[in-house]
Amino acid sequence: VKSIASQENISVQELDSIKGSGADGRLNKDDLLSYIANRTGNKINAAPAEATPQQQPVAEVKTSPAPAAVPSKTSTTSVSGGDEIIEMDRMRKLIADHMVMSKTTSPHVTSFVEADVTNMVLWRNKVKNTFEKRENEKITFTPIFVEAVAKAIKDFPMINVSVNGTQIIKKRDINIGMAAALPSGNLIVPVIKNADQLNLVGLTKAVNDLAVRARTSKLKPDETQGGTFTLTNVGSFGNVMGTPIINQPQVAILAVGSIKKKPAVLETEHGDVIAIRHMMFLSLSYDHRVVDGSLGGMFVRRVADYLENWDFNREI
């Protein structure tokens, strides 16, 4: 016993503190080997004056259980007598799991750009009645945003990728999902397939059709799959900007804010002037594993450029 204690650097005081199973509590070889095997969990400590370098890790191990207490802490929610407990439905559970998974999978970064969309707003106001009469469709800002995003993706194709382990999968098709709120309060993302191949009329019809069928639960399963980029219109709720969570396995999502009239400085050949302009914010959240700040910043700036440089004389 003493030989083993010496090899394991067990002090005399520590040895005396171990309970034996032999006659009169005598410590035998099996007792000591069992103690050594469970040493990291042993609650008996030698006096500080007798501590040796080999014993120091035992003291450090005591602090390691602290992180394990975190989950139980976060899972405990107090409920008072007047509170109502609402069980998540299946869709809300799926959304919750997907959002948590996305945040733990992708290091999120968000870049913001303010855009002067005056020409775009005035153009839509000019053509919306004619457009509706001719196409039997109302033109909103959403198809215009989708068109700008599709163009910008062609300029910066590395936004249109997904990640598989250490592989980056560059997508051939540009399939843009548009987040749509449901009457139940849940969220669904129908996808406009090959959005870059549709003109503005085609995009308008696709947006309106998917939005209506999303609200009435008439979407087909494949119409919510295959997205390569997502657009969410937080402006429809009066919000000026947002920091959306990436829709995995995509690597970027664009939030468009509400359009507000604001005073802005315009540069003219006669000097700077202040004018009332239609302004909005674009917010791009992206996966910093594969999209650096330069790419994310240039992409959202390019989307803004397409919106700002809208041709007021464009034919419908």
PDB file of N, CA and C in Angstrom, residues 26 32 34 40 42 114 128 162 193 200 216 241 243-244 256 268 274 300 306:
ATOM      1  N   ARG A  26      -8.996  -1.192   8.313  1.00  0.00           N
ATOM      2  CA  ARG A  26      -7.643  -1.178   7.767  1.00  0.00           C
ATOM      3  C   ARG A  26      -7.695  -0.997   6.246  1.00  0.00           C
ATOM      4  N   LEU A  32      -7.107   1.237  -1.989  1.00  0.00           N
ATOM      5  CA  LEU A  32      -6.274   2.311  -2.519  1.00  0.00           C
ATOM      6  C   LEU A  32      -6.412   2.428  -4.029  1.00  0.00           C
ATOM      7  N   SER A  34      -8.976   1.581  -5.825  1.00  0.00           N
ATOM      8  CA  SER A  34     -10.303   2.137  -6.095  1.00  0.00           C
ATOM      9  C   SER A  34     -10.309   3.642  -5.872  1.00  0.00           C
ATOM     10  N   THR A  40     -10.360  11.872  -9.222  1.00  0.00           N
ATOM     11  CA  THR A  40     -10.807  13.193  -9.681  1.00  0.00           C
ATOM     12  C   THR A  40     -12.144  13.580  -9.068  1.00  0.00           C
ATOM     13  N   ASN A  42     -12.987  12.561  -5.933  1.00  0.00           N
ATOM     14  CA  ASN A  42     -12.874  12.440  -4.487  1.00  0.00           C
ATOM     15  C   ASN A  42     -13.044  13.790  -3.817  1.00  0.00           C
ATOM     16  N   GLU A 114     -28.269  52.731 -46.674  1.00  0.00           N
ATOM     17  CA  GLU A 114     -29.456  53.566 -46.880  1.00  0.00           C
ATOM     18  C   GLU A 114     -29.526  53.935 -48.355  1.00  0.00           C
ATOM     19  N   LYS A 128     -48.695  52.017 -61.891  1.00  0.00           N
ATOM     20  CA  LYS A 128     -49.424  50.948 -61.191  1.00  0.00           C
ATOM     21  C   LYS A 128     -50.843  50.748 -61.716  1.00  0.00           C
ATOM     22  N   SER A 162     -23.800  27.681 -50.830  1.00  0.00           N
ATOM     23  CA  SER A 162     -24.105  27.032 -49.557  1.00  0.00           C
ATOM     24  C   SER A 162     -22.842  26.331 -49.078  1.00  0.00           C
ATOM     25  N   LYS A 193     -38.367  30.334 -58.408  1.00  0.00           N
ATOM     26  CA  LYS A 193     -37.302  29.594 -59.086  1.00  0.00           C
ATOM     27  C   LYS A 193     -36.807  30.371 -60.312  1.00  0.00           C
ATOM     28  N   LEU A 200     -40.039  41.826 -65.161  1.00  0.00           N
ATOM     29  CA  LEU A 200     -40.762  42.394 -64.022  1.00  0.00           C
ATOM     30  C   LEU A 200     -42.219  41.935 -63.978  1.00  0.00           C
ATOM     31  N   THR A 216     -53.143  31.093 -47.825  1.00  0.00           N
ATOM     32  CA  THR A 216     -54.285  30.158 -47.823  1.00  0.00           C
ATOM     33  C   THR A 216     -53.847  28.698 -47.721  1.00  0.00           C
ATOM     34  N   MET A 241     -35.501  48.824 -40.432  1.00  0.00           N
ATOM     35  CA  MET A 241     -34.400  47.902 -40.729  1.00  0.00           C
ATOM     36  C   MET A 241     -34.520  46.682 -39.828  1.00  0.00           C
ATOM     37  N   THR A 243     -32.245  42.733 -38.561  1.00  0.00           N
ATOM     38  CA  THR A 243     -31.056  41.868 -38.616  1.00  0.00           C
ATOM     39  C   THR A 243     -31.547  40.426 -38.737  1.00  0.00           C
ATOM     40  N   PRO A 244     -31.969  40.027 -39.927  1.00  0.00           N
ATOM     41  CA  PRO A 244     -32.602  38.714 -40.104  1.00  0.00           C
ATOM     42  C   PRO A 244     -31.636  37.555 -39.901  1.00  0.00           C
ATOM     43  N   VAL A 256     -35.520  44.298 -46.269  1.00  0.00           N
ATOM     44  CA  VAL A 256     -35.810  45.622 -46.828  1.00  0.00           C
ATOM     45  C   VAL A 256     -36.747  46.338 -45.870  1.00  0.00           C
ATOM     46  N   THR A 268     -25.831  68.997 -56.896  1.00  0.00           N
ATOM     47  CA  THR A 268     -26.204  69.493 -58.222  1.00  0.00           C
ATOM     48  C   THR A 268     -25.048  70.304 -58.794  1.00  0.00           C
ATOM     49  N   ILE A 274     -31.018  70.714 -50.273  1.00  0.00           N
ATOM     50  CA  ILE A 274     -31.763  69.782 -49.428  1.00  0.00           C
ATOM     51  C   ILE A 274     -33.136  69.570 -50.042  1.00  0.00           C
ATOM     52  N   VAL A 300     -24.686  44.311 -50.942  1.00  0.00           N
ATOM     53  CA  VAL A 300     -25.846  45.101 -50.531  1.00  0.00           C
ATOM     54  C   VAL A 300     -25.788  46.502 -51.135  1.00  0.00           C
ATOM     55  N   TYR A 306     -28.922  49.434 -57.884  1.00  0.00           N
ATOM     56  CA  TYR A 306     -29.963  49.093 -58.864  1.00  0.00           C
ATOM     57  C   TYR A 306     -31.285  49.780 -58.523  1.00  0.00           C
TER      58      TYR A 306
END
